Amino acid sequence: MQRIQLQKNTLNAQLSEVEKLYGRTATLLKTLQGQVEQKRQNLSKIREEKQNLQDEVAKQNNELAGQIKAAYAMGQKEQLKLLLNQQDPALSSRMLVYYDYLNKARLIKLAGISESMQHLDRLGKQQQQETELLEKSLEQKKSEQIAVDGVRKRRAELLTQLKADFSSNEQQIIHLKESENKLKNLVSSLQRSTNDLTFEVEQTKKLHKVVGGPSDEPAKDLPDSKDEFSKLQGDFSSLKGQLPWPVKGRLANRFGSARAESTESIWDGVLIDASEGTEIRAITSGKVVYSDWLRGYGLLIIIDHGKGYMTLYAFNQSLYRQVGEWVDVGEVIASVGQSGGRSHSGLYFGIRNKGKPVDPLEWCRK
C-alpha cells in the first residue's frame, strides 16, 4: 500500500511539473502569436504607406513635368526680352513675378520629390527590418509549438499511466476526496493568514467606483458579461446576484452535483465548459493569495476579496498573476485549460465565505 501511494505521489509530482511547463510554454506561444500578428500589421501599414508615397511621387513628377513644359513653351529667352522691353513696365514686372513663381514652384516640387524619395528609402529599410523580425518570430513560434506538442505528449503519457494504475471507481473516489481535502485545508490556511486583507481590499475598491444591477433567471449557457465587469460597486458581500461570470461558456456541472458515481464526492463550485486558452477574468477586485498547481485541481488561482470572501479558478492552462498581486475587476488572470489530469478543457469556479463553499449561481448574474 505504501509502495502504491509512493508511486501515485511520484506520478502526480511529474504531472505537476509537466502541466506547469505546459502552462509557461503555452503563455510564451500566445505572446509570440501576438507579436507575429503585430509585426504583420506593421508590415501591412508600411506597404500601404509606401504605396501612397509612390502615388504621391508619381503625382509630383507629373506636376513637375507640366511646369517644365510650360516654361519651355514660353521660350528660354522670354525673360531676357521682358527685361529689355521698357515700353510696358507694368506688364514686364508682372511677367517677371510669374517667372519667379514658376521657378520657386519647380524648386519646391523638386525638394518635395527628393524628400519623398528619401522617405521611401527609409520605409524600404524599415520593411526589410520588420520582415526579418517577423521571420525570426515565426521561427521561434515554430520551435515553441514543437515544445508545446512535446509537453502535451508527455502529459498524455502520464495520464495514461495514472489511469492504468488507479482507474477503479474506488481509487477515483479516494483521489477526489484527497484532492477536496487538500483544497479545503489550503483555503482554511489562506483564510487564517489573510484576515487582515479587508481594509486593503476596501482601499483598493475606492479607486474604482462604478455602478451596476442584478438580472433574472438562471440559464444553462452563462451570459457573456465581459462588458459588465466595470459596472460594480460595493464590497463582495453586497454584490450577491450581481457578479459577472469569469468566463463565457456552458455550465457543465452545478454546485452540489456528484463528481463521481458515488455521492460521497460533490462539486463545491461549478464547472464551466470553455475552449482551451479562453481568457479568465477576475469577477471583482482583490489580492492573489494562491497561484500554483494543486493535485486534483491543476493550475489554481485564488483571490481574496476581503471580509472572508474568496474566489477560486482551477483546471487552468496558464496562470498570469502571482501571489501578492492586486487584480482589478475584469482583469485577465488565467486561461482555460485541462490541468489537474483532466481530459476536457473547462473552468472550475468556486466561491468561499469564511472557508465555506457557496453556490456561484446565487452570486453571479443569472
Tab-separated table of C-alpha atoms in Angstrom:
chain	number	residue	atom	x	y	z
A	1	MET	CA	0.000	0.000	0.000
A	2	GLN	CA	2.841	2.343	0.882
A	3	ARG	CA	4.541	1.487	-2.407
A	4	ILE	CA	1.346	2.312	-4.354
A	5	GLN	CA	0.995	5.640	-2.535
A	6	LEU	CA	4.624	6.468	-3.273
A	7	GLN	CA	4.111	5.620	-6.947
A	8	LYS	CA	0.985	7.798	-7.060
A	9	ASN	CA	2.829	10.716	-5.440
A	10	THR	CA	5.687	10.369	-7.924
A	11	LEU	CA	3.340	10.388	-10.905
A	12	ASN	CA	1.420	13.375	-9.528
A	13	ALA	CA	4.680	15.260	-8.937
A	14	GLN	CA	5.664	14.588	-12.540
A	15	LEU	CA	2.213	15.680	-13.729
A	16	SER	CA	2.569	18.890	-11.716
A	17	GLU	CA	5.901	19.762	-13.350
A	18	VAL	CA	4.678	18.856	-16.834
A	19	GLU	CA	1.483	20.923	-16.520
A	20	LYS	CA	3.393	23.913	-15.123
A	21	LEU	CA	5.822	23.662	-18.032
A	22	TYR	CA	2.905	23.371	-20.454
A	23	GLY	CA	1.345	26.487	-18.958
A	24	ARG	CA	4.554	28.505	-19.276
A	25	THR	CA	5.168	27.287	-22.830
A	26	ALA	CA	1.566	27.964	-23.870
A	27	THR	CA	1.845	31.504	-22.453
A	28	LEU	CA	5.062	32.125	-24.395
A	29	LEU	CA	3.475	30.752	-27.556
A	30	LYS	CA	0.471	33.048	-27.083
A	31	THR	CA	2.813	36.023	-26.590
A	32	LEU	CA	4.704	35.106	-29.755
A	33	GLN	CA	1.441	34.798	-31.684
A	34	GLY	CA	0.565	38.323	-30.572
A	35	GLN	CA	3.999	39.586	-31.632
A	36	VAL	CA	3.717	37.890	-35.025
A	37	GLU	CA	0.301	39.445	-35.589
A	38	GLN	CA	1.621	42.878	-34.565
A	39	LYS	CA	4.559	42.583	-36.970
A	40	ARG	CA	2.215	41.556	-39.775
A	41	GLN	CA	0.113	44.630	-39.071
A	42	ASN	CA	3.270	46.788	-39.071
A	43	LEU	CA	4.291	45.363	-42.459
A	44	SER	CA	0.803	45.967	-43.831
A	45	LYS	CA	0.941	49.611	-42.692
A	46	ILE	CA	4.411	50.072	-44.201
A	47	ARG	CA	3.265	48.594	-47.531
A	48	GLU	CA	0.226	50.874	-47.547
A	49	GLU	CA	2.335	53.928	-46.687
A	50	LYS	CA	4.875	53.038	-49.400
A	51	GLN	CA	2.117	52.701	-51.988
A	52	ASN	CA	0.607	56.066	-51.005
A	53	LEU	CA	4.021	57.693	-51.144
A	54	GLN	CA	4.813	56.167	-54.536
A	55	ASP	CA	1.498	57.518	-55.831
A	56	GLU	CA	2.390	60.946	-54.411
A	57	VAL	CA	5.852	60.875	-56.056
A	58	ALA	CA	4.244	59.983	-59.394
A	59	LYS	CA	1.818	62.877	-58.958
A	60	GLN	CA	4.673	65.270	-58.100
A	61	ASN	CA	6.627	64.087	-61.149
A	62	ASN	CA	3.643	64.751	-63.416
A	63	GLU	CA	3.172	68.224	-61.949
A	64	LEU	CA	6.877	68.992	-62.357
A	65	ALA	CA	6.782	67.781	-65.961
A	66	GLY	CA	3.848	70.134	-66.588
A	67	GLN	CA	5.759	73.082	-65.144
A	68	ILE	CA	8.824	72.293	-67.269
A	69	LYS	CA	6.708	72.040	-70.425
A	70	ALA	CA	5.071	75.398	-69.639
A	71	ALA	CA	8.459	77.043	-69.115
A	72	TYR	CA	9.785	75.547	-72.353
A	73	ALA	CA	6.713	76.660	-74.334
A	74	MET	CA	7.236	80.271	-73.189
A	75	GLY	CA	10.791	80.137	-74.542
A	76	GLN	CA	14.088	80.312	-72.729
A	77	LYS	CA	14.781	83.928	-73.901
A	78	GLU	CA	11.407	85.367	-72.874
A	79	GLN	CA	12.669	86.631	-69.544
A	80	LEU	CA	15.588	88.466	-71.190
A	81	LYS	CA	13.219	90.063	-73.738
A	82	LEU	CA	10.987	91.288	-70.929
A	83	LEU	CA	13.950	92.877	-69.181
A	84	LEU	CA	14.861	94.746	-72.392
A	85	ASN	CA	11.269	95.744	-73.083
A	86	GLN	CA	10.653	99.094	-71.368
A	87	GLN	CA	7.525	100.046	-73.377
A	88	ASP	CA	5.182	98.429	-70.821
A	89	PRO	CA	6.989	98.304	-67.438
A	90	ALA	CA	3.860	97.078	-65.574
A	91	LEU	CA	3.441	94.089	-67.884
A	92	SER	CA	7.155	93.310	-67.680
A	93	SER	CA	7.002	93.403	-63.876
A	94	ARG	CA	4.031	91.046	-63.721
A	95	MET	CA	5.652	88.589	-66.106
A	96	LEU	CA	8.895	88.605	-64.146
A	97	VAL	CA	6.934	87.847	-60.966
A	98	TYR	CA	5.251	84.965	-62.793
A	99	TYR	CA	8.625	83.615	-63.935
A	100	ASP	CA	9.935	83.786	-60.359
A	101	TYR	CA	6.806	81.973	-59.145
A	102	LEU	CA	7.335	79.148	-61.674
A	103	ASN	CA	10.989	78.796	-60.714
A	104	LYS	CA	10.203	78.676	-56.990
A	105	ALA	CA	7.377	76.177	-57.624
A	106	ARG	CA	9.782	73.948	-59.555
A	107	LEU	CA	12.358	74.127	-56.747
A	108	ILE	CA	9.701	73.315	-54.112
A	109	LYS	CA	8.437	70.403	-56.220
A	110	LEU	CA	11.967	69.072	-56.674
A	111	ALA	CA	12.610	69.347	-52.925
A	112	GLY	CA	9.326	67.523	-52.256
A	113	ILE	CA	10.239	64.724	-54.645
A	114	SER	CA	13.695	64.430	-53.057
A	115	GLU	CA	12.201	64.233	-49.555
A	116	SER	CA	9.620	61.680	-50.695
A	117	MET	CA	12.325	59.520	-52.257
A	118	GLN	CA	14.350	59.626	-49.026
A	119	HIS	CA	11.223	58.653	-47.055
A	120	LEU	CA	10.610	55.787	-49.487
A	121	ASP	CA	14.171	54.619	-48.931
A	122	ARG	CA	13.653	54.690	-45.129
A	123	LEU	CA	10.363	52.802	-45.485
A	124	GLY	CA	12.103	50.189	-47.607
A	125	LYS	CA	14.739	49.633	-44.921
A	126	GLN	CA	12.056	49.547	-42.208
A	127	GLN	CA	10.095	46.996	-44.244
A	128	GLN	CA	13.197	44.830	-44.563
A	129	GLN	CA	13.833	45.013	-40.787
A	130	GLU	CA	10.202	44.163	-39.962
A	131	THR	CA	10.318	41.251	-42.421
A	132	GLU	CA	13.468	39.883	-40.774
A	133	LEU	CA	11.904	40.272	-37.296
A	134	LEU	CA	8.746	38.531	-38.484
A	135	GLU	CA	10.757	35.633	-39.883
A	136	LYS	CA	12.626	35.279	-36.562
A	137	SER	CA	9.345	35.384	-34.605
A	138	LEU	CA	7.829	32.772	-36.902
A	139	GLU	CA	10.860	30.507	-36.382
A	140	GLN	CA	10.630	30.962	-32.613
A	141	LYS	CA	6.884	30.325	-32.739
A	142	LYS	CA	7.526	27.127	-34.691
A	143	SER	CA	10.052	25.984	-32.062
A	144	GLU	CA	7.648	26.777	-29.206
A	145	GLN	CA	4.829	24.941	-30.979
A	146	ILE	CA	7.081	21.860	-31.197
A	147	ALA	CA	7.844	22.282	-27.472
A	148	VAL	CA	4.124	22.576	-26.643
A	149	ASP	CA	3.366	19.433	-28.643
A	150	GLY	CA	6.183	17.596	-26.848
A	151	VAL	CA	4.930	18.603	-23.394
A	152	ARG	CA	1.376	17.697	-24.386
A	153	LYS	CA	2.567	14.247	-25.459
A	154	ARG	CA	4.432	13.730	-22.174
A	155	ARG	CA	1.320	14.792	-20.251
A	156	ALA	CA	-0.825	12.287	-22.184
A	157	GLU	CA	1.648	9.508	-21.326
A	158	LEU	CA	1.482	10.381	-17.608
A	159	LEU	CA	-2.329	10.457	-17.660
A	160	THR	CA	-2.427	7.081	-19.386
A	161	GLN	CA	-0.160	5.636	-16.691
A	162	LEU	CA	-2.224	7.210	-13.881
A	163	LYS	CA	-5.437	5.883	-15.396
A	164	ALA	CA	-3.981	2.397	-15.811
A	165	ASP	CA	-2.725	2.272	-12.229
A	166	PHE	CA	-5.610	3.993	-10.427
A	167	SER	CA	-8.657	3.600	-12.686
A	168	SER	CA	-11.008	1.738	-10.349
A	169	ASN	CA	-14.057	3.561	-9.075
A	170	GLU	CA	-12.810	3.180	-5.526
A	171	GLN	CA	-9.440	4.699	-6.413
A	172	GLN	CA	-11.154	7.612	-8.232
A	173	ILE	CA	-13.289	8.400	-5.187
A	174	ILE	CA	-10.269	8.235	-2.892
A	175	HIS	CA	-8.380	10.542	-5.275
A	176	LEU	CA	-11.260	13.034	-5.364
A	177	LYS	CA	-11.650	13.037	-1.578
A	178	GLU	CA	-7.915	13.568	-1.110
A	179	SER	CA	-7.970	16.456	-3.600
A	180	GLU	CA	-11.007	18.043	-1.942
A	181	ASN	CA	-9.376	17.785	1.481
A	182	LYS	CA	-6.203	19.384	0.130
A	183	LEU	CA	-8.215	22.289	-1.269
A	184	LYS	CA	-10.218	22.625	1.944
A	185	ASN	CA	-7.053	22.712	4.044
A	186	LEU	CA	-5.447	25.194	1.649
A	187	VAL	CA	-8.421	27.575	1.810
A	188	SER	CA	-8.546	27.316	5.625
A	189	SER	CA	-4.838	28.077	5.813
A	190	LEU	CA	-5.187	31.060	3.469
A	191	GLN	CA	-8.228	32.278	5.407
A	192	ARG	CA	-6.266	32.340	8.639
A	193	SER	CA	-3.331	34.173	7.098
A	194	THR	CA	-5.364	36.808	5.190
A	195	ASN	CA	-7.844	38.047	7.781
A	196	ASP	CA	-6.201	41.469	7.654
A	197	LEU	CA	-6.885	41.969	3.931
A	198	THR	CA	-10.323	43.540	4.273
A	199	PHE	CA	-9.017	47.064	4.826
A	200	GLU	CA	-6.599	46.766	1.881
A	201	VAL	CA	-9.359	45.488	-0.415
A	202	GLU	CA	-11.665	48.330	0.632
A	203	GLN	CA	-8.960	50.903	-0.056
A	204	THR	CA	-8.361	49.409	-3.493
A	205	LYS	CA	-12.083	49.399	-4.345
A	206	LYS	CA	-12.351	53.135	-3.585
A	207	LEU	CA	-10.188	53.731	-6.630
A	208	HIS	CA	-12.754	52.059	-8.908
A	209	LYS	CA	-16.228	53.416	-8.046
A	210	VAL	CA	-18.839	52.354	-10.622
A	211	VAL	CA	-22.497	51.273	-10.763
A	212	GLY	CA	-24.414	48.096	-11.637
A	213	GLY	CA	-27.502	45.969	-11.025
A	214	PRO	CA	-28.871	42.411	-10.903
A	215	SER	CA	-30.740	40.383	-13.527
A	216	ASP	CA	-33.214	37.460	-13.634
A	217	GLU	CA	-33.428	33.639	-14.129
A	218	PRO	CA	-30.653	31.052	-14.481
A	219	ALA	CA	-29.751	29.767	-17.932
A	220	LYS	CA	-27.705	26.772	-18.931
A	221	ASP	CA	-25.498	28.981	-21.109
A	222	LEU	CA	-23.799	31.592	-18.977
A	223	PRO	CA	-24.146	35.218	-20.120
A	224	ASP	CA	-21.216	36.970	-21.775
A	225	SER	CA	-20.584	39.613	-19.128
A	226	LYS	CA	-17.255	40.931	-20.452
A	227	ASP	CA	-18.687	44.425	-20.923
A	228	GLU	CA	-20.334	44.343	-17.488
A	229	PHE	CA	-17.209	43.981	-15.346
A	230	SER	CA	-16.884	47.719	-14.783
A	231	LYS	CA	-20.476	48.178	-13.617
A	232	LEU	CA	-19.955	47.179	-9.997
A	233	GLN	CA	-19.655	48.968	-6.687
A	234	GLY	CA	-19.542	47.945	-3.045
A	235	ASP	CA	-17.780	45.082	-1.293
A	236	PHE	CA	-18.182	41.428	-2.247
A	237	SER	CA	-20.903	40.718	0.327
A	238	SER	CA	-23.155	43.408	-1.183
A	239	LEU	CA	-22.855	42.082	-4.752
A	240	LYS	CA	-24.848	38.865	-4.393
A	241	GLY	CA	-26.664	38.168	-7.668
A	242	GLN	CA	-24.778	40.953	-9.480
A	243	LEU	CA	-21.318	39.463	-10.031
A	244	PRO	CA	-20.242	38.643	-13.596
A	245	TRP	CA	-19.064	35.189	-14.627
A	246	PRO	CA	-15.300	34.769	-15.039
A	247	VAL	CA	-15.662	33.197	-18.488
A	248	LYS	CA	-18.359	32.668	-21.108
A	249	GLY	CA	-19.265	29.022	-21.546
A	250	ARG	CA	-21.731	26.263	-20.819
A	251	LEU	CA	-22.499	25.221	-17.254
A	252	ALA	CA	-21.475	21.547	-17.242
A	253	ASN	CA	-21.771	20.749	-13.508
A	254	ARG	CA	-23.713	22.618	-10.860
A	255	PHE	CA	-22.872	23.244	-7.232
A	256	GLY	CA	-23.763	20.170	-5.110
A	257	SER	CA	-23.930	17.689	-8.015
A	258	ALA	CA	-21.990	14.401	-7.792
A	259	ARG	CA	-18.400	14.361	-9.026
A	260	ALA	CA	-18.209	10.578	-9.388
A	261	GLU	CA	-20.538	7.583	-9.447
A	262	SER	CA	-20.696	7.815	-5.672
A	263	THR	CA	-22.429	10.741	-3.947
A	264	GLU	CA	-19.569	10.828	-1.453
A	265	SER	CA	-17.872	13.459	-3.647
A	266	ILE	CA	-19.804	16.512	-4.843
A	267	TRP	CA	-18.941	19.712	-6.658
A	268	ASP	CA	-18.287	22.557	-4.205
A	269	GLY	CA	-18.207	25.013	-7.117
A	270	VAL	CA	-19.334	24.900	-10.729
A	271	LEU	CA	-17.671	23.517	-13.841
A	272	ILE	CA	-17.897	25.723	-16.929
A	273	ASP	CA	-17.134	24.219	-20.338
A	274	ALA	CA	-14.942	26.551	-22.400
A	275	SER	CA	-12.283	26.259	-25.093
A	276	GLU	CA	-8.663	25.855	-24.066
A	277	GLY	CA	-6.858	29.185	-23.973
A	278	THR	CA	-10.000	31.272	-23.339
A	279	GLU	CA	-9.260	34.242	-21.081
A	280	ILE	CA	-10.480	34.049	-17.465
A	281	ARG	CA	-11.280	37.318	-15.685
A	282	ALA	CA	-11.429	38.249	-12.015
A	283	ILE	CA	-15.095	38.764	-11.137
A	284	THR	CA	-14.204	41.674	-8.851
A	285	SER	CA	-11.081	43.241	-7.381
A	286	GLY	CA	-8.903	41.557	-4.775
A	287	LYS	CA	-5.489	40.161	-3.957
A	288	VAL	CA	-3.998	36.931	-5.322
A	289	VAL	CA	-3.254	34.668	-2.356
A	290	TYR	CA	-2.527	31.440	-4.254
A	291	SER	CA	-1.185	30.817	-7.750
A	292	ASP	CA	0.245	27.327	-8.233
A	293	TRP	CA	-0.509	23.705	-9.061
A	294	LEU	CA	-2.693	21.691	-6.651
A	295	ARG	CA	-3.367	17.998	-7.054
A	296	GLY	CA	-6.817	17.351	-8.461
A	297	TYR	CA	-7.277	20.998	-9.456
A	298	GLY	CA	-4.216	21.597	-11.596
A	299	LEU	CA	-3.112	25.191	-12.049
A	300	LEU	CA	-5.182	27.068	-9.486
A	301	ILE	CA	-5.504	30.758	-8.676
A	302	ILE	CA	-7.291	32.065	-5.556
A	303	ILE	CA	-8.252	35.700	-4.986
A	304	ASP	CA	-9.109	37.188	-1.599
A	305	HIS	CA	-11.799	39.892	-1.810
A	306	GLY	CA	-11.896	40.816	1.874
A	307	LYS	CA	-14.460	40.142	4.638
A	308	GLY	CA	-13.880	36.382	4.357
A	309	TYR	CA	-14.753	36.073	0.644
A	310	MET	CA	-12.527	34.265	-1.839
A	311	THR	CA	-12.942	33.102	-5.425
A	312	LEU	CA	-11.213	30.025	-6.877
A	313	TYR	CA	-10.346	29.343	-10.539
A	314	ALA	CA	-8.939	25.881	-11.350
A	315	PHE	CA	-8.001	23.479	-14.201
A	316	ASN	CA	-6.236	26.400	-15.910
A	317	GLN	CA	-3.858	26.179	-18.845
A	318	SER	CA	-1.741	29.139	-17.688
A	319	LEU	CA	-1.638	31.484	-14.705
A	320	TYR	CA	-0.999	35.175	-15.447
A	321	ARG	CA	-0.929	36.589	-11.908
A	322	GLN	CA	1.293	35.749	-8.951
A	323	VAL	CA	0.781	35.696	-5.166
A	324	GLY	CA	0.698	39.188	-3.689
A	325	GLU	CA	-0.513	40.926	-6.858
A	326	TRP	CA	-3.660	43.043	-6.791
A	327	VAL	CA	-6.164	42.453	-9.582
A	328	ASP	CA	-8.953	44.718	-10.704
A	329	VAL	CA	-12.448	43.659	-11.705
A	330	GLY	CA	-12.407	42.147	-15.200
A	331	GLU	CA	-8.630	41.752	-15.292
A	332	VAL	CA	-7.385	38.628	-17.121
A	333	ILE	CA	-5.846	36.314	-14.509
A	334	ALA	CA	-5.541	32.961	-16.296
A	335	SER	CA	-6.587	30.932	-19.336
A	336	VAL	CA	-8.909	27.935	-19.562
A	337	GLY	CA	-7.192	24.556	-19.673
A	338	GLN	CA	-7.445	20.939	-18.576
A	339	SER	CA	-4.731	20.749	-15.944
A	340	GLY	CA	-5.056	18.533	-12.900
A	341	GLY	CA	-5.262	15.445	-15.077
A	342	ARG	CA	-8.496	16.328	-16.874
A	343	SER	CA	-9.291	15.137	-20.390
A	344	HIS	CA	-11.517	18.090	-21.394
A	345	SER	CA	-10.961	21.824	-21.078
A	346	GLY	CA	-13.079	23.808	-18.659
A	347	LEU	CA	-13.015	26.080	-15.628
A	348	TYR	CA	-13.708	25.061	-12.059
A	349	PHE	CA	-15.082	28.213	-10.405
A	350	GLY	CA	-15.746	28.340	-6.680
A	351	ILE	CA	-16.693	30.942	-4.077
A	352	ARG	CA	-15.848	30.682	-0.391
A	353	ASN	CA	-17.329	32.609	2.518
A	354	LYS	CA	-15.030	32.240	5.544
A	355	GLY	CA	-13.820	28.966	4.079
A	356	LYS	CA	-17.299	27.569	3.425
A	357	PRO	CA	-18.318	26.816	-0.202
A	358	VAL	CA	-21.315	28.806	-1.503
A	359	ASP	CA	-23.209	28.359	-4.771
A	360	PRO	CA	-21.843	30.653	-7.534
A	361	LEU	CA	-25.271	30.580	-9.221
A	362	GLU	CA	-26.636	32.563	-6.258
A	363	TRP	CA	-23.882	35.173	-6.564
A	364	CYS	CA	-23.351	35.614	-10.304
A	365	ARG	CA	-25.788	37.093	-12.826
A	366	LYS	CA	-28.455	34.684	-13.942
